[in-house]
Amino acid sequence: MALPPPLRTSVTPAELELIACEQLVDIIPLVAMERTAFISGAYGPLRPPAKCKVPIWMATNLKLKKKCHIVPPDWLNVDFLQDRLTRETSQPEFSELPFRFAEVAKVILDVASDDISNPEKVRSLLQDIREARQAKSRDGVSKLDHSELSLPNLCAMEINEIRPFFVRSMGVLTQLVRQPDPGRMDQME
Amino acid sequence: MATSLVNSAHPPGPTYLAFARDGSRVYTGGSDTIVRIWNTNEGTTQEPDSAGEAKEGVTCLAAGHDCWFSGSNDSEVRRYAHASPQQDGLVTNAAGVAIRSLAVDPQGSRIAVTSDETTVKVIELADITNVVLLKGHTKAVRRATWHPSGSLLATCGADGRIVIWDISEGEGKEAKTIEGVIPAVANTESDEFAYDCSVVWHPSGQHFFVATRTHEIISISRNDWSKSSTFSNEDVSGTITALALSPNGVYIASATKSGVFIWSTQTRRLLYRFQDISSPPIQLAFSPSQNLLAWTDLEGAYTRWQDPIPATAPHPIKPSTASSSAGVQKKRARTPTLFDTEADKEFARKDAGGDVDLDEDLGADLDNDDWILDDLGGGMDDDAEDKRTKEGIKEMVSVTKAQPAFQPSSTPLENKKRYLAYNMIGVIEVTDQDTHHIVNVEFHDKSARKSYHFTDHFKYDIASLGERGAAYACQPENEHSAHVTYKPYGTWATQGEWTYELPKGTRVLGVAAGGPPPTKSLREKSDADMQGNGNVVIATSTGELIFLTGTGIERCILSLQGDFVTMVASPEWVFIVTRDGATTMDGSQNLTGRLIQFDDFCVLQKDALPVPKRHTVKWIGVTEEGAPAIYDSAGILNVMPRFRLPFAATWTRALDTNVLDRREGKQESYWPVGVAGETLMCLILKGRQEHPTFPRPLIQELPLKLPFHRQDPKEAPLEEHLAREGMLLDILRDSLGDQLTTDDISRRELALDKELIQLIQNACKNDRLARALDLTKLLHHTASFDMAIKVAGFYHLIGLQEKIEALKDDREETDRLADAREKRRQRARDLTVIPAPRTVFAAVPRQKAFQDFKPPPAKHRPGLERATPVVDTNRNAPRAQPQAMSSQFSEDTAAYGTSFDDSVNDYSFSSPDGKRKRAEEMQPVRDYPSPGMDNASKRRAVDEPVPLVKAGASAGRANPFARKTGTDNNRNPFARSTDVNKALQKSESFFSKVDAAETDKGKRPPAGKAKANTKEKEKKSAGRQTTLFGLPANPQAEKKSVGKKKKASESQVDSQQTEPTDDSETQTMDVTMIESQSVDDEDSQPLADEPAMDALQTEINQDADTENAGSPEPIEWPPSPTHENNTVEVVVG
């Protein structure tokens, strides 16, 4: 896998995507279907043109067969993301975004970009947001503390990104900050 | 061709002109630096005034209200008084470059000046120091044009860009840049640069016209700045050198090197031309006051074309109602009233008429009496007097405009596209391709129906998308009369489509296609869906309401009670809205809605539509549950849940969109598409939008919410939901018929009970005991009462508990469901058909010879005691039968006419084979004349075109009256009933009638009991035999069979105990002349008699099987026992 070595220990983005695919999304079906039981639950019935909530994996599956339109979640549009981006760049803390926004947005943009208005803009906004947040989490390294880490509104993908490094460095910090035992000082060094 | 007056006003070189605003003068300027002022009324011999202040060639001219302006190569803009050659002063100047264009805004307060500079100046005429600079072009700006409102300025640059500036708020904002339309011209000295490339705004302000670099004239819509139409004609080619629009926007004139052409802006057809020119005109202008077109060219000539528009065509000046321009202008001029929107719509609709000839359109407008002009003006005085006489009651007298007829869910033609229908089934989109339309039909559920598109040369303007097909209607045009085309979706029948021509001169006002929803996908080429193609209803301008079936059978023509407004069809009825009489003085549209059933063309409901005063109906439709619904311009959705109660249903407010939470602080309106369950499916229109536009917006769902006013946060929503759900349940319960309840209903009731318990609990908590009791009464299931008792017990309300118990006991005494059914039946009884009065004869009239068509009376035969033919009753019996015994099919039947009853019932019993049944239907007639010995085998030969079993053929010669051995164990018990029905109903020949009657009678004693005793059977079979042999019969055969039968009945005694059901089955299934006993025999103890008999038996089985499968042979199948019971009842009762 082409991930940098520190990332290899944690969950891969693809796996996160898989997890995120359990989330529900609105679709406008183009085919009729009775309520159907799946392992994760029963979904449907699909009655065009009424909307229906189904998991993303099912939505993508239907979409690829041209059997539905995906209704993008209310945060996946230019206005909302623009607003978040300005907040992200103007305020120090992470702005509030759905926990798995990166994964959901990627999946929907990949399979259903025709259902989103102005997908290119959305894509670039998401990229900007991601970069802005990445910068913040890098800044966070300097404030890293051995005992506690509080990064509200951090998203799944970002947590995943920083996890290996942060966990390790916090471990190191804990060791460093621990009340040094005079007897063992030499050994540690 | 009209006359033209040519003056060589200036030396060769680009020459420009401008009309004074009153049209009395024309200013022309050319390279000789002189501006000449021509009187438009004088001929070519006149001596014009001239103004010669300019130091270099004049490049542009413009006229304001009482002044005119000239711009020239010396970079000065000069101002002159109206019709005067005396200079008033300078307006502005450019930095040493040529002025290129001047434009005074429609109000005459500002002037836009363009020059070879890249900035455009907008100068306040009252204060010429007040200058707005518009920066955006990269090269010289060639032309500037004001929008009719004066808020937008369009400039065309040498860089090939059209920039639209929004100058409404003082400084200019670039609203839109359109590139690639006009050519980029670099050389300011070239002829191309002198050509008029300006955009020409239509007086409506909705779009502008511009000549493109591809030598076309296009119109660009203001809404989305996209190209909406093209003017083209093979006679007109080459660069367009100038454009001008007639003052009322009906005509557009274009000039090329070859001539001057006048087009209709509506039909985009080339109307008139003037080709006697020497040099390309570079500026064209219609006179603002006369039927006059003037132009100047590159050779310095000033040409006037007088009366370019013949007197027969609409005048270029007078506002014509046929032009949308006039409509919109009118609107702007009037104070905005509620009815403006309608007026717009009407005009838009006229527009949507598209290519209707102008003359025709005008005529239609004059004919349109619905349009009461609201110019009360002087009439007001009289009214005031009237008011005084009415005891001082102050009322505003306003004449209400009648709502024009419309098709629900359709939009007018806008930007060459429109929706003909947009409902819960799908969308019909129309794209105007000038000479024809492209109709594109797409369905929401792509699995059920296949989307399609077709080229439409008739320009269908009305369409209805039904469950089983789409109906399209076009209006009469020159050569063809109006017609309606119905295209069913199903693919199994290739020739499903049909066209219904209307008489010449008749217009179609509305169509509606309805039908039961498909049970399976209509995409598959499967067997016939037995429900047919639905129904089509057409409303015409001659006041007819024509009912056709989906296969094009004309069924009925009703008269419309008033002006047709709109209609929509459901599977069972058509909901038609008419205006009975006129609109009222106080603003009510006075609309009446009727539900007319398809099966009997009777009115199911008739009620005034609850449209508030000063509002109109926007949409009508059918909810998913089948109830009619309307949505009005006040934003209220009404449904009629109890529509199945004849003449008793009421309109219920289901949603008031004005109080929606989502609407807070937003300017939006809702365009309904359908009502499904608890949601209103609609398109949300932003701002003041009237119709959905393209691309197709997504359907949004608004939850229905009865506009209850209580604000209690806890109870109000529950109460509202309770009432709403109750409404839906009512629809479902009303459709139950003889059924008691369905799973779905009881589940919903249970869910409702849970909510009621919550409310009861709440009431108990708050000590509102009477309320709790009231709520208890609403509970559905008796089990829920126990819950209520528990709740009361929990709150230690012993008194309440006892009362609930009493209520429960009361409820238990009566069966709620049965009561409800009784109520339904009672209603049905109340509305039964009143029979015609019976004539009483003093004496039984003697029958005249040769006028008695009754069958001859049956002779008394010992074996036939019971077989007295009662043909009449027998004819009635089978008809009553299927209805009595198959209540579940009554719904299906209800959708069809009584004449269809037979077939529908047949289908519903064994639908997959209906087709085959039909094929065989003809044949029995042939059989009857030969009722001889081998009748059976003969018939078999006829009936089985494809021998199903080889054995059958070999057995052909066997004696059909020999004991047949039919093992019918594996027969489908349901199939039999089909046969019975068929045999009884389809008996058309006399013999079969007699047969049916006799078997019927003969069968009465056993009455379907499985354990009929042997004796009776014997008798019966004897009877059946004689039935057959009552006809010319072979006595030997009879004898033989009787003998056999005896033997059979003996052996049957023991077999009967073991297989009673089998017995009864075979008994009823028995074939032609063979007794049931023999069959039974065969079951219990197979006989190895003759091999031929075995073969015959297999054949019979085959025969029976094929018949099971749906052969309608009217042969002697005795009815099944249960049926017979019914029959007897009916006959007796």
Coordinates of N, CA and C in Angstrom, one line a residue, chain B residues 208-314:
Chain B
F208 N -33.5 39.7 -25.6 CA -33.1 40.7 -26.6 C -32.7 39.9 -27.9
F209 N -32.6 40.7 -28.9 CA -32.2 40.1 -30.2 C -30.8 40.6 -30.6
V210 N -30.1 39.8 -31.2 CA -28.8 40.2 -31.6 C -28.3 39.5 -32.8
A211 N -27.6 40.1 -33.7 CA -27.1 39.5 -34.9 C -25.8 38.8 -34.5
T212 N -25.6 37.6 -34.9 CA -24.4 36.9 -34.4 C -23.4 36.9 -35.5
R213 N -22.2 36.5 -35.1 CA -21.1 36.4 -36.1 C -21.3 35.3 -37.1
T214 N -22.3 34.4 -36.8 CA -22.6 33.3 -37.7 C -23.7 33.7 -38.7
H215 N -24.0 35.0 -38.7 CA -25.0 35.6 -39.6 C -26.4 35.1 -39.3
E216 N -26.7 35.0 -38.1 CA -28.1 34.6 -37.7 C -28.6 35.7 -36.7
I217 N -29.9 35.8 -36.6 CA -30.5 36.6 -35.6 C -30.9 35.6 -34.5
I218 N -30.4 35.9 -33.3 CA -30.9 35.0 -32.2 C -31.5 35.9 -31.1
S219 N -32.3 35.3 -30.3 CA -32.8 36.0 -29.1 C -32.2 35.3 -27.9
I220 N -31.9 36.2 -27.0 CA -31.2 35.7 -25.8 C -32.1 36.1 -24.6
S221 N -32.4 35.1 -23.8 CA -33.3 35.3 -22.7 C -32.6 36.0 -21.6
R222 N -33.4 36.9 -20.9 CA -32.8 37.6 -19.8 C -32.6 36.7 -18.6
N223 N -33.5 35.7 -18.5 CA -33.4 34.9 -17.3 C -32.1 34.2 -17.1
D224 N -31.7 33.5 -18.1 CA -30.4 32.8 -17.9 C -29.4 33.1 -18.9
W225 N -29.7 34.2 -19.7 CA -28.7 34.7 -20.7 C -28.3 33.6 -21.6
S226 N -29.3 32.8 -22.0 CA -29.0 31.7 -23.0 C -29.8 31.9 -24.2
K227 N -29.3 31.4 -25.3 CA -30.0 31.5 -26.6 C -31.3 30.8 -26.5
S228 N -32.4 31.5 -26.9 CA -33.7 30.8 -26.8 C -34.3 30.6 -28.2
S229 N -33.9 31.4 -29.2 CA -34.5 31.1 -30.5 C -33.6 31.7 -31.6
T230 N -33.8 31.2 -32.8 CA -33.0 31.6 -33.9 C -33.9 31.9 -35.1
F231 N -33.6 33.0 -35.8 CA -34.3 33.3 -37.0 C -33.5 33.0 -38.2
S232 N -34.0 32.1 -39.0 CA -33.2 31.8 -40.1 C -34.2 31.5 -41.3
N233 N -33.6 31.8 -42.5 CA -34.4 31.5 -43.7 C -33.3 31.4 -44.8
E234 N -33.5 30.5 -45.7 CA -32.5 30.2 -46.7 C -32.3 31.4 -47.6
D235 N -33.3 32.3 -47.7 CA -33.2 33.5 -48.6 C -32.3 34.5 -48.0
V236 N -32.1 34.5 -46.7 CA -31.4 35.5 -46.0 C -30.0 35.0 -45.7
S237 N -29.0 35.5 -46.3 CA -27.7 35.0 -46.0 C -26.7 36.2 -45.9
G238 N -25.6 36.0 -45.4 CA -24.6 37.0 -45.3 C -24.7 37.8 -44.0
T239 N -23.7 38.6 -43.8 CA -23.6 39.4 -42.5 C -24.9 40.2 -42.3
I240 N -25.3 40.2 -41.1 CA -26.5 41.1 -40.8 C -25.9 42.4 -40.4
T241 N -26.3 43.4 -41.1 CA -25.6 44.7 -40.9 C -26.4 45.6 -40.0
A242 N -27.7 45.3 -39.7 CA -28.4 46.2 -38.8 C -29.7 45.4 -38.3
L243 N -30.2 45.8 -37.2 CA -31.4 45.2 -36.6 C -32.2 46.3 -36.1
A244 N -33.6 46.1 -36.1 CA -34.5 47.0 -35.5 C -35.7 46.2 -35.1
L245 N -36.3 46.7 -34.0 CA -37.5 46.0 -33.5 C -38.7 47.0 -33.7
S246 N -39.8 46.5 -34.1 CA -41.0 47.4 -34.1 C -41.3 47.8 -32.7
P247 N -42.0 49.0 -32.6 CA -42.2 49.5 -31.2 C -43.0 48.6 -30.4
N248 N -43.9 47.8 -31.0 CA -44.7 46.9 -30.1 C -44.0 45.5 -30.0
G249 N -42.9 45.3 -30.6 CA -42.2 44.0 -30.5 C -42.7 42.9 -31.3
V250 N -43.6 43.2 -32.3 CA -44.2 42.1 -33.1 C -43.2 41.8 -34.2
Y251 N -42.5 42.8 -34.8 CA -41.7 42.5 -35.9 C -40.3 42.9 -35.6
I252 N -39.4 42.2 -36.3 CA -38.0 42.6 -36.2 C -37.5 42.7 -37.6
A253 N -36.8 43.8 -37.8 CA -36.3 44.1 -39.2 C -34.8 43.8 -39.2
S254 N -34.3 43.2 -40.2 CA -32.8 42.9 -40.3 C -32.4 43.4 -41.7
A255 N -31.1 43.8 -41.7 CA -30.6 44.2 -43.0 C -29.4 43.4 -43.3
T256 N -29.2 43.1 -44.6 CA -28.0 42.4 -45.1 C -27.6 43.2 -46.3
K257 N -26.5 42.7 -46.9 CA -26.1 43.4 -48.1 C -27.1 43.2 -49.2
S258 N -28.0 42.2 -49.1 CA -28.9 42.0 -50.2 C -30.3 42.6 -50.0
G259 N -30.6 43.1 -48.8 CA -31.9 43.7 -48.6 C -32.3 43.8 -47.2
V260 N -33.5 44.3 -47.0 CA -34.0 44.5 -45.7 C -35.2 43.5 -45.5
F261 N -35.2 42.8 -44.4 CA -36.1 41.8 -44.1 C -36.9 42.0 -42.8
I262 N -38.2 41.7 -42.9 CA -39.0 41.8 -41.7 C -39.5 40.5 -41.3
W263 N -39.3 40.1 -40.0 CA -39.6 38.8 -39.4 C -40.7 39.0 -38.4
S264 N -41.4 38.0 -38.1 CA -42.3 38.0 -37.0 C -41.5 37.5 -35.8
T265 N -41.5 38.2 -34.7 CA -40.8 37.8 -33.5 C -41.4 36.6 -32.9
Q266 N -42.7 36.3 -33.2 CA -43.3 35.2 -32.6 C -43.1 33.9 -33.3
T267 N -43.4 34.0 -34.6 CA -43.3 32.7 -35.4 C -41.9 32.6 -35.9
R268 N -41.1 33.6 -35.9 CA -39.7 33.6 -36.4 C -39.7 33.4 -37.9
R269 N -40.8 33.7 -38.5 CA -40.9 33.5 -40.0 C -40.6 34.8 -40.7
L270 N -40.0 34.6 -41.8 CA -39.7 35.8 -42.6 C -41.0 36.3 -43.2
L271 N -41.4 37.5 -43.0 CA -42.7 38.0 -43.5 C -42.6 38.8 -44.8
Y272 N -41.7 39.9 -44.7 CA -41.7 40.8 -45.8 C -40.2 41.1 -46.1
R273 N -40.0 41.5 -47.3 CA -38.6 41.8 -47.7 C -38.5 43.1 -48.6
F274 N -37.4 43.7 -48.6 CA -37.2 44.9 -49.5 C -35.8 44.7 -50.0
Q275 N -35.7 44.4 -51.3 CA -34.4 44.0 -51.8 C -33.8 44.9 -52.8
D276 N -34.4 46.1 -52.9 CA -33.9 47.0 -53.9 C -33.0 48.0 -53.3
I277 N -31.8 47.5 -52.8 CA -30.9 48.4 -52.2 C -29.6 48.4 -52.9
S278 N -28.8 49.4 -52.7 CA -27.5 49.5 -53.4 C -26.4 49.2 -52.4
S279 N -26.6 49.6 -51.2 CA -25.5 49.5 -50.2 C -26.1 48.9 -48.9
P280 N -25.4 48.2 -48.2 CA -25.9 47.6 -46.9 C -26.3 48.7 -45.9
P281 N -27.5 48.7 -45.4 CA -27.9 49.6 -44.4 C -27.1 49.3 -43.1
I282 N -26.7 50.4 -42.5 CA -25.9 50.1 -41.3 C -26.7 50.6 -40.1
Q283 N -27.8 51.2 -40.3 CA -28.7 51.5 -39.2 C -30.1 51.5 -39.7
L284 N -30.9 50.7 -38.9 CA -32.3 50.5 -39.3 C -33.1 51.1 -38.1
A285 N -34.3 51.7 -38.4 CA -35.1 52.1 -37.3 C -36.6 52.1 -37.7
F286 N -37.4 51.5 -36.9 CA -38.9 51.7 -37.1 C -39.3 53.0 -36.5
S287 N -40.2 53.7 -37.2 CA -40.7 54.9 -36.7 C -41.5 54.6 -35.4
P288 N -41.3 55.4 -34.4 CA -42.1 55.2 -33.1 C -43.6 55.5 -33.3
S289 N -44.0 56.2 -34.4 CA -45.4 56.6 -34.5 C -46.0 56.2 -35.7
Q290 N -45.3 55.7 -36.7 CA -45.9 55.4 -38.0 C -45.5 54.0 -38.5
N291 N -46.2 53.6 -39.4 CA -45.8 52.3 -40.1 C -44.7 52.6 -41.1
L292 N -43.5 52.8 -40.6 CA -42.5 53.3 -41.4 C -41.2 52.7 -40.9
L293 N -40.4 52.2 -41.9 CA -39.0 51.7 -41.5 C -38.0 52.6 -42.3
A294 N -37.0 53.1 -41.6 CA -36.0 53.9 -42.2 C -34.7 53.4 -42.0
W295 N -33.8 53.6 -42.9 CA -32.4 53.2 -42.7 C -31.4 54.1 -43.4
T296 N -30.2 54.0 -43.0 CA -29.1 54.7 -43.6 C -28.0 53.7 -44.0
D297 N -27.3 54.0 -45.0 CA -26.3 53.0 -45.4 C -24.9 53.5 -45.5
L298 N -24.0 52.7 -46.1 CA -22.7 53.1 -46.2 C -22.4 54.1 -47.3
E299 N -23.4 54.3 -48.1 CA -23.3 55.2 -49.3 C -23.9 56.6 -49.0
G300 N -24.3 56.8 -47.8 CA -24.8 58.1 -47.4 C -26.3 58.3 -47.7
A301 N -27.0 57.3 -48.2 CA -28.4 57.4 -48.5 C -29.2 57.2 -47.3
Y302 N -30.3 57.9 -47.3 CA -31.3 57.8 -46.2 C -32.6 57.3 -46.9
T303 N -33.0 56.1 -46.5 CA -34.2 55.5 -47.2 C -35.3 55.3 -46.2
R304 N -36.5 55.6 -46.7 CA -37.7 55.4 -45.9 C -38.5 54.3 -46.6
W305 N -38.9 53.3 -46.0 CA -39.8 52.3 -46.6 C -41.2 52.5 -45.9
Q306 N -42.1 53.1 -46.7 CA -43.4 53.4 -46.1 C -44.3 52.2 -46.1
D307 N -45.0 52.0 -45.0 CA -45.9 50.9 -44.9 C -45.3 49.5 -45.1
P308 N -44.2 49.3 -44.4 CA -43.6 48.0 -44.7 C -44.5 46.8 -44.2
I309 N -45.4 47.1 -43.3 CA -46.3 46.1 -42.8 C -47.6 46.3 -43.5
P310 N -48.1 45.4 -44.2 CA -49.4 45.6 -44.9 C -50.5 45.8 -43.8
A311 N -51.6 46.5 -44.3 CA -52.7 46.8 -43.4 C -53.3 45.6 -42.8
T312 N -53.2 44.4 -43.5 CA -53.9 43.2 -43.1 C -53.2 42.6 -41.9
A313 N -52.0 42.9 -41.7 CA -51.2 42.3 -40.6 C -51.3 43.2 -39.4
P314 N -51.0 42.7 -38.2 CA -51.0 43.6 -37.0 C -50.1 44.7 -37.2

